[in-house]
């Protein structure tokens, strides 16, 4: 290795971004996430870490996204994106946690030197990064801290401005594949929107026009991207944008957006006088990587179409196109879910395809989906995508169809590989995917919803003194710690018909999550309430978060 760390420059800059003494940071489910005001030192250090990751990978561009996604506005966060646009490799999550917790500048430099040694980083290599942020008020100052990190280590940094998380992931892959046979597209927003828009136009060519789709933008960065997308799509897909107040203080994710809809199983109040019965609508989350659909029936009752329903719709369509194309033997489709998947969706999918259950977190689903020729993965919360393996994409390129029907199905599959953001869950790309399938099947929300009937379910949060005392196994479906709690949960679950419940610590909020489902609504609510009560009693719950009855 021919060069060393610019220790003096890092020291001077690091002293401007001291670590608060009373905070312990953790690179969790989706990076660092906590109150924005606590993150200054973390952003500075992440800037340096991203540069080292790039050097370790021979100067490939690494992405840095400043966002707290579905969390409330005072929160913020940061996550790193690896060269193919996927989440940071797991072993580096531990390095991120270590660096962020070094208590002083000297301890930080020491931790950096250890990392350079243990990860065998050649410091003479270039460091390239691309970064972006969402619309949170704390974003600009956190980006300044990040930029100080880039400057201190001498990284070549490209500012992608204010954009969605999935667009940043797209950029990373597009930059790293530029000029190669695997080119992912132009590395610009224009390139992203053109790619998606053109693919949609091919997929729905000749289909009847559709009625306008209403998008709840969660008052976040998705509002900006959806507006640009709408302009690219024109009459192909008329779009009405709601909850676009990106500069209104406190509005982000507040009583709107995908997490609100999924968790409360309700229409955002802001849409109650806007959404017409039968109209298709969807919610994005704060950084536009999650998508939940919904509609009101003729009686005005709310119906939600979550990530599980999206997986069912999309997987069935892809299987059908593969079959029509005559590729059934060569291209096997599989689905990946988490424990949050509704039991009815798992049953529906298992009757048709291989289904795997993995722990929460897109990175787990993504890796499991990579093992299929076509891997469809969605979390129930609306976070997911579809992956076509390199071999499958080559099969689609080389295949010679023998009938016009085969040829059309093949073209559809190829266009799907363009329409779908295969780097990560992308609400806008997923929305176009859903719209494509609805158009091909001539489905309204009602027909889509009737593919299977969801088991009533409830998700609740409990604030406990130490969520890290909760440890799980079997893809988070069972607790191993606190000892004895799982058998109490089992005892309760057995009393409910169709009962299922599990408890896991969140990786993005300081809470423990409780999920329950049962054959009837009152029973699902009661089971969730009782299990939450057990957690609360066993784990020293915060009185303010004592589980409330939903009945
Ligand atoms: C992130 C992850 C998701 C995960 C969600 C909730 O989503 O990317 O995979 O489902 O957090 O995780 P937890 O239950 O551990 O808090 P997002 O949209 O917030 O980035």
XYZ file of C-alpha atoms and ligand atoms in Angstrom:
571
model
C 0.000 0.000 0.000
C 1.492 3.199 -1.147
C -0.221 5.910 0.798
C -1.552 6.630 4.265
C -4.571 8.248 5.855
C -4.556 12.090 5.793
C -4.579 12.035 9.572
C -4.016 15.771 10.112
C -6.872 16.822 7.843
C -9.180 14.227 9.409
C -8.250 15.393 12.930
C -8.995 19.044 12.229
C -12.314 18.220 10.601
C -13.298 15.599 13.176
C -12.885 18.097 16.018
C -15.661 20.142 14.384
C -17.983 17.119 14.566
C -17.571 15.720 18.096
C -19.486 12.648 19.165
C -22.036 13.311 21.927
C -20.843 11.382 24.971
C -24.196 9.950 25.994
C -25.332 8.370 22.728
C -24.630 4.883 21.422
C -25.192 4.486 17.689
C -26.068 1.369 15.734
C -26.120 0.671 12.011
C -29.525 -1.045 12.006
C -32.081 -2.452 9.559
C -31.594 0.459 7.188
C -28.486 2.301 8.372
C -28.216 4.788 11.224
C -31.514 6.246 12.294
C -32.327 8.506 15.241
C -33.124 12.159 15.998
C -31.543 14.326 13.287
C -29.948 16.586 15.908
C -27.864 13.648 17.214
C -26.372 12.655 13.888
C -23.749 15.292 13.023
C -20.704 13.206 14.046
C -22.192 10.100 12.439
C -22.560 11.835 9.066
C -18.991 13.111 9.153
C -17.688 9.643 9.932
C -19.928 7.977 7.352
C -18.387 10.306 4.760
C -14.968 8.868 5.552
C -16.281 5.304 5.760
C -17.956 5.565 2.343
C -14.676 6.749 0.837
C -12.807 3.819 2.402
C -15.433 1.393 1.114
C -14.897 2.832 -2.372
C -11.106 2.478 -2.088
C -11.580 -1.116 -0.896
C -13.627 -1.789 -4.042
C -11.055 -0.332 -6.393
C -12.641 3.100 -6.721
C -16.174 1.913 -7.494
C -18.770 4.534 -6.629
C -20.518 4.117 -3.263
C -23.869 5.779 -2.509
C -24.811 7.668 0.639
C -28.467 8.477 1.304
C -29.504 10.874 4.051
C -33.050 9.949 5.032
C -35.182 8.469 7.785
C -37.753 7.164 5.332
C -41.078 6.524 7.105
C -39.932 7.903 10.485
C -41.319 11.194 11.828
C -39.796 14.483 10.729
C -37.396 15.105 13.678
C -35.664 11.800 12.904
C -33.048 11.444 10.239
C -30.606 8.803 9.172
C -28.004 7.689 6.715
C -27.358 4.512 4.801
C -24.662 3.344 2.428
C -25.245 1.804 -0.987
C -22.851 -0.745 -2.470
C -21.710 -0.609 -6.132
C -24.523 -2.653 -7.710
C -27.043 -0.418 -5.968
C -27.672 -2.894 -3.175
C -27.468 -2.331 0.591
C -24.038 -2.156 2.270
C -22.376 -5.549 2.791
C -23.240 -6.842 6.268
C -19.632 -7.101 7.525
C -19.202 -3.355 6.959
C -22.257 -2.555 9.066
C -20.160 -3.518 12.079
C -17.344 -1.193 10.925
C -19.890 1.614 10.609
C -21.126 0.995 14.156
C -17.563 0.903 15.537
C -16.473 4.130 13.836
C -19.617 5.986 14.879
C -19.060 5.115 18.538
C -15.385 6.108 18.852
C -15.577 8.569 21.746
C -12.910 11.087 20.680
C -11.096 12.208 17.533
C -8.051 10.166 18.554
C -10.164 7.074 19.135
C -11.783 7.650 15.748
C -8.393 7.870 13.984
C -7.296 4.705 15.745
C -10.468 2.895 14.660
C -9.886 4.086 11.082
C -6.320 2.773 11.131
C -7.500 -0.586 12.428
C -10.144 -0.751 9.695
C -7.582 0.052 6.978
C -5.424 -2.812 8.268
C -8.101 -5.433 8.870
C -10.076 -4.752 5.693
C -6.825 -4.495 3.685
C -7.688 -1.142 2.149
C -5.256 0.182 -0.428
C -5.298 3.909 0.324
C -3.685 4.788 -2.993
C -6.923 3.831 -4.784
C -9.402 6.553 -5.691
C -12.519 7.145 -3.566
C -15.768 7.954 -5.385
C -19.132 8.624 -3.810
C -22.550 9.915 -4.849
C -24.923 11.283 -2.222
C -28.427 12.621 -1.834
C -30.948 13.579 0.824
C -34.704 13.671 1.289
C -36.709 16.787 2.222
C -36.257 16.664 6.023
C -35.340 20.049 7.593
C -32.258 18.508 9.243
C -30.969 17.296 5.840
C -28.852 20.289 4.706
C -26.725 20.518 7.856
C -26.216 16.748 7.933
C -25.106 16.858 4.310
C -22.568 19.543 5.298
C -21.124 17.167 7.896
C -21.025 14.378 5.317
C -19.222 16.645 2.842
C -16.671 17.541 5.537
C -15.928 13.809 5.780
C -15.498 13.516 2.012
C -13.178 16.554 1.941
C -11.078 15.354 4.869
C -10.233 12.101 3.112
C -10.108 13.574 -0.398
C -13.024 11.688 -1.975
C -14.394 12.547 -5.396
C -17.987 13.339 -4.408
C -21.013 13.893 -6.602
C -24.043 15.638 -5.107
C -27.287 14.142 -6.420
C -29.283 16.770 -4.487
C -32.741 16.151 -3.098
C -34.094 12.903 -4.461
C -35.684 9.590 -3.528
C -33.743 6.712 -2.003
C -34.409 4.398 -4.984
C -33.216 7.033 -7.460
C -29.945 7.264 -5.517
C -29.637 3.453 -5.694
C -30.309 3.654 -9.441
C -27.548 6.280 -9.816
C -25.019 4.095 -8.043
C -25.630 1.140 -10.357
C -25.849 3.349 -13.462
C -22.522 5.059 -12.654
C -20.741 1.773 -11.949
C -22.021 0.017 -15.073
C -21.571 2.932 -17.473
C -19.970 1.840 -20.747
C -20.123 -1.875 -19.827
C -22.348 -4.592 -21.329
C -24.378 -4.395 -18.092
C -25.137 -0.680 -18.456
C -28.122 0.079 -16.228
C -29.129 3.370 -17.850
C -28.095 7.036 -18.030
C -26.762 8.217 -14.670
C -29.156 11.143 -14.418
C -32.715 11.703 -13.212
C -33.697 12.279 -16.816
C -32.225 8.847 -17.626
C -34.180 7.220 -14.798
C -37.528 8.746 -15.736
C -37.017 8.078 -19.442
C -36.158 4.436 -18.771
C -39.271 3.878 -16.657
C -41.545 5.909 -18.919
C -40.475 4.143 -22.098
C -40.838 0.712 -20.532
C -44.357 1.517 -19.306
C -45.373 2.828 -22.727
C -44.233 -0.432 -24.366
C -45.983 -2.560 -21.763
C -49.381 -0.869 -22.022
C -49.325 -0.079 -25.769
C -52.699 -0.974 -27.259
C -54.399 -1.327 -23.859
C -57.492 0.817 -23.144
C -56.875 4.187 -21.438
C -57.001 4.145 -17.645
C -58.673 6.472 -15.151
C -56.454 8.770 -13.057
C -54.379 7.284 -10.242
C -54.212 9.288 -7.014
C -50.811 9.336 -5.277
C -50.411 10.281 -1.610
C -46.824 11.574 -1.568
C -46.483 11.578 2.269
C -45.473 15.286 1.987
C -42.018 14.021 1.129
C -39.475 13.852 -1.640
C -41.701 11.473 -3.591
C -43.846 14.514 -4.437
C -41.007 15.981 -6.490
C -40.183 12.732 -8.263
C -43.835 11.826 -8.905
C -44.397 15.225 -10.521
C -41.528 14.654 -12.943
C -42.701 11.118 -13.607
C -46.244 12.338 -14.349
C -44.826 14.726 -16.960
C -42.930 11.845 -18.606
C -45.989 9.615 -18.677
C -48.532 12.117 -19.999
C -51.781 10.390 -21.016
C -50.253 6.919 -20.675
C -51.005 7.154 -16.975
C -52.900 10.204 -15.698
C -51.777 11.006 -12.149
C -53.262 13.195 -9.402
C -50.794 14.187 -6.675
C -51.868 14.698 -3.053
C -49.939 15.423 0.166
C -47.213 17.327 -1.621
C -46.491 19.895 1.148
C -42.750 19.329 1.295
C -41.964 22.636 3.004
C -44.703 22.566 5.639
C -43.146 21.933 9.033
C -44.231 18.659 10.636
C -46.170 17.424 7.600
C -43.796 14.664 6.488
C -45.317 11.194 7.057
C -47.833 12.823 9.393
C -51.231 11.090 9.121
C -50.376 10.151 5.559
C -47.945 8.011 3.588
C -47.441 4.272 3.259
C -46.548 3.570 6.881
C -49.588 5.434 8.205
C -51.911 3.564 5.837
C -50.376 0.152 6.531
C -50.182 0.541 10.296
C -53.525 2.220 10.913
C -55.295 0.383 8.054
C -57.074 3.648 7.308
C -57.424 6.260 4.610
C -55.244 9.330 5.302
C -57.755 11.905 6.653
C -56.476 14.431 4.090
C -57.915 12.244 1.314
C -61.363 11.724 2.760
C -62.979 14.386 0.576
C -60.729 13.731 -2.392
C -60.786 10.003 -3.128
C -63.826 8.808 -5.024
C -65.309 5.314 -4.564
C -63.642 2.901 -6.987
C -60.705 5.227 -7.751
C -57.248 3.644 -7.540
C -54.939 5.286 -5.040
C -51.566 4.615 -3.486
C -49.308 6.015 -0.772
C -45.544 6.458 -0.930
C -43.451 6.801 2.214
C -41.111 9.682 3.104
C -38.310 8.647 0.736
C -40.496 6.836 -1.814
C -39.204 3.317 -1.358
C -42.477 1.859 -0.063
C -45.842 1.603 -1.776
C -49.300 0.717 -0.478
C -52.417 0.769 -2.694
C -56.000 1.268 -1.509
C -59.508 2.114 -2.692
C -62.948 2.877 -1.316
C -65.749 0.539 -2.314
C -69.214 1.753 -3.335
C -70.257 2.008 0.292
C -67.205 4.104 1.055
C -65.416 1.332 2.998
C -61.631 1.402 2.887
C -59.675 -1.519 1.358
C -55.898 -1.762 1.556
C -53.664 -3.533 -0.968
C -50.318 -3.907 0.769
C -46.932 -5.377 -0.157
C -48.319 -8.920 0.089
C -51.100 -8.113 -2.372
C -48.539 -6.497 -4.675
C -46.364 -9.643 -4.503
C -49.364 -11.849 -5.314
C -50.435 -9.703 -8.258
C -46.980 -9.304 -9.718
C -45.721 -12.865 -9.194
C -48.834 -14.353 -10.814
C -48.424 -12.026 -13.819
C -44.763 -12.861 -14.320
C -45.448 -16.598 -14.036
C -48.186 -16.203 -16.638
C -45.952 -14.288 -19.061
C -43.126 -16.822 -18.624
C -45.583 -19.620 -19.421
C -47.043 -17.881 -22.485
C -43.506 -17.166 -23.727
C -42.755 -20.899 -23.524
C -39.974 -20.359 -20.970
C -41.452 -22.359 -18.098
C -38.579 -24.839 -18.028
C -35.765 -22.267 -18.210
C -37.123 -19.516 -15.944
C -38.266 -20.381 -12.414
C -40.018 -17.695 -10.400
C -39.869 -17.594 -6.577
C -41.155 -15.263 -3.857
C -39.503 -13.995 -0.673
C -41.516 -12.691 2.294
C -40.999 -11.961 5.990
C -42.932 -13.048 9.077
C -45.152 -9.980 8.594
C -46.638 -11.484 5.416
C -50.314 -12.145 5.908
C -50.936 -15.888 6.378
C -53.504 -15.808 3.561
C -50.951 -14.338 1.136
C -48.379 -16.983 2.003
C -50.986 -19.700 1.394
C -52.037 -18.135 -1.925
C -48.440 -17.898 -3.116
C -47.331 -21.310 -1.834
C -50.043 -22.944 -3.902
C -48.411 -21.469 -7.008
C -44.667 -21.000 -6.436
C -41.744 -21.560 -4.077
C -41.918 -19.097 -1.156
C -39.146 -18.338 1.339
C -39.419 -16.475 4.670
C -36.455 -14.363 5.851
C -35.853 -11.769 8.614
C -37.100 -8.195 8.185
C -34.947 -5.835 6.141
C -34.683 -5.429 2.422
C -31.109 -6.689 2.443
C -32.264 -10.117 3.652
C -35.054 -10.329 1.097
C -32.828 -9.094 -1.707
C -30.174 -11.733 -1.111
C -32.735 -14.528 -0.885
C -34.431 -13.330 -4.094
C -31.097 -13.423 -5.938
C -31.205 -17.226 -5.668
C -34.185 -17.477 -8.040
C -34.184 -16.917 -11.821
C -36.837 -14.308 -11.132
C -37.124 -13.408 -7.448
C -40.168 -11.417 -6.348
C -39.735 -9.923 -2.889
C -42.044 -7.659 -0.957
C -42.380 -6.864 2.701
C -45.976 -6.432 3.830
C -45.135 -2.755 4.469
C -44.839 -2.215 0.713
C -41.058 -2.370 0.376
C -39.902 -4.643 -2.430
C -38.976 -5.313 -6.016
C -38.348 -8.069 -8.541
C -34.896 -9.365 -9.520
C -34.104 -10.987 -12.864
C -30.820 -12.922 -12.643
C -28.088 -12.197 -15.205
C -28.650 -15.655 -16.695
C -32.371 -15.016 -17.023
C -31.766 -11.672 -18.708
C -29.432 -13.462 -21.154
C -32.097 -16.144 -21.745
C -34.635 -13.429 -22.534
C -32.166 -11.765 -24.931
C -31.315 -14.965 -26.815
C -34.671 -16.742 -26.866
C -36.342 -17.228 -30.247
C -40.121 -17.201 -29.848
C -42.097 -19.348 -32.262
C -45.562 -17.736 -32.172
C -46.827 -14.135 -32.036
C -48.181 -14.806 -28.522
C -44.760 -16.043 -27.366
C -43.139 -13.027 -28.953
C -45.469 -10.567 -27.156
C -44.935 -12.269 -23.780
C -41.177 -12.197 -24.337
C -41.307 -8.471 -25.147
C -43.352 -7.918 -21.999
C -40.779 -9.728 -19.872
C -37.918 -7.747 -21.396
C -39.809 -4.486 -20.785
C -40.430 -5.533 -17.177
C -36.666 -5.828 -16.654
C -36.463 -2.150 -17.687
C -39.509 -0.941 -15.782
C -38.519 -2.496 -12.477
C -35.815 -0.831 -10.398
C -33.898 -3.984 -9.583
C -31.486 -2.280 -7.192
C -33.985 -1.862 -4.323
C -37.661 -1.350 -3.533
C -38.856 1.707 -5.466
C -42.383 2.994 -4.875
C -42.650 4.759 -8.243
C -41.276 1.873 -10.289
C -43.432 -0.590 -8.307
C -46.449 1.616 -8.924
C -45.872 1.423 -12.674
C -45.483 -2.334 -12.347
C -48.829 -2.615 -10.550
C -50.476 -0.340 -13.123
C -49.084 -2.532 -15.916
C -50.547 -5.696 -14.426
C -53.916 -4.076 -13.656
C -54.070 -2.833 -17.237
C -53.187 -6.265 -18.702
C -55.659 -8.098 -16.491
C -58.316 -5.352 -16.789
C -58.546 -5.464 -12.993
C -59.958 -2.756 -10.759
C -58.876 -2.667 -7.117
C -61.842 -4.914 -6.306
C -60.705 -7.753 -8.580
C -57.111 -7.443 -7.443
C -58.223 -7.481 -3.801
C -60.241 -10.652 -4.349
C -57.191 -12.769 -5.356
C -57.268 -13.848 -1.707
C -58.867 -12.510 1.478
C -56.439 -11.147 4.074
C -56.593 -12.575 7.572
C -57.415 -9.729 9.976
C -54.164 -8.547 11.554
C -52.770 -5.900 13.845
C -49.303 -4.440 14.296
C -48.454 -2.550 17.492
C -45.370 -0.990 19.075
C -44.274 -1.274 22.684
C -41.607 1.015 24.169
C -39.430 -1.036 26.536
C -36.363 -0.222 28.611
C -34.000 -2.202 26.349
C -35.189 -3.482 23.002
C -31.803 -5.214 22.505
C -32.801 -7.736 25.180
C -35.222 -9.156 22.578
C -33.557 -11.851 20.459
C -35.289 -13.925 17.807
C -34.805 -17.075 15.716
C -36.576 -18.844 12.839
C -36.702 -15.734 10.617
C -37.917 -13.668 13.589
C -40.946 -15.874 14.129
C -39.868 -16.946 17.625
C -38.242 -15.203 20.602
C -35.264 -16.775 22.348
C -34.900 -13.882 24.785
C -36.248 -12.686 27.222
C -36.335 -16.291 28.423
C -39.785 -17.794 28.882
C -41.679 -15.102 26.974
C -42.138 -17.183 23.800
C -43.912 -20.006 25.637
C -46.317 -17.464 27.156
C -46.993 -16.095 23.674
C -47.568 -19.649 22.387
C -50.041 -20.223 25.210
C -52.030 -17.159 24.158
C -51.864 -17.868 20.419
C -53.320 -21.344 20.927
C -56.512 -19.817 22.281
C -57.319 -18.003 19.009
C -58.635 -19.598 15.824
C -56.149 -19.065 13.025
C -53.986 -17.257 15.596
C -50.394 -16.287 14.861
C -48.243 -13.738 16.627
C -44.600 -12.802 16.896
C -42.474 -10.183 18.634
C -39.268 -8.586 17.365
C -37.150 -5.517 18.147
C -37.364 -2.787 15.486
C -34.167 -1.870 13.684
C -35.336 1.634 12.817
C -37.194 2.841 15.912
C -36.550 2.381 19.614
C -39.499 0.006 20.074
C -40.471 -3.653 20.073
C -43.013 -4.620 17.408
C -45.858 -7.064 17.983
C -47.734 -8.656 15.089
C -50.871 -10.762 15.437
C -53.418 -12.253 13.095
C -56.500 -14.425 13.592
C -59.583 -15.540 11.676
C -61.719 -12.652 12.862
C -60.947 -8.977 13.420
C -61.840 -8.725 17.114
C -59.682 -11.780 17.845
C -56.664 -10.409 15.923
C -56.957 -7.134 17.842
C -57.343 -8.917 21.155
C -54.381 -11.215 20.497
C -52.149 -8.251 19.553
C -53.274 -6.408 22.655
C -52.613 -9.376 24.942
C -49.182 -10.183 23.468
C -48.236 -6.489 23.695
C -49.329 -6.610 27.325
C -47.063 -9.601 27.954
C -44.125 -7.779 26.385
C -44.896 -4.683 28.400
C -45.126 -6.557 31.688
C -42.074 -8.750 31.100
C -39.745 -6.106 29.748
C -40.323 -3.030 31.824
C -42.480 -1.095 29.387
C -42.717 2.674 29.428
C -46.053 3.567 31.120
C -46.780 6.037 28.304
C -46.795 3.167 25.845
C -48.974 0.755 27.865
C -50.838 -1.154 25.150
C -54.334 0.187 24.599
C -57.278 -1.935 23.733
C -58.375 -1.690 20.098
C -61.809 -3.145 20.691
C -36.638 -0.092 6.659
C -36.119 -1.331 5.980
C -37.243 -2.293 5.769
C -37.937 -2.604 7.089
C -38.335 -1.308 7.780
C -38.869 -1.511 9.189
O -37.579 0.518 5.841
O -35.501 -0.972 4.780
O -36.753 -3.454 5.180
O -39.068 -3.366 6.879
O -37.238 -0.438 7.879
O -37.888 -2.120 9.958
P -38.015 -2.310 11.513
O -39.305 -3.064 11.743
O -36.809 -3.103 11.879
O -38.085 -0.957 12.145
P -37.560 2.073 5.520
O -38.660 2.260 4.514
O -37.831 2.758 6.828
O -36.179 2.342 5.003
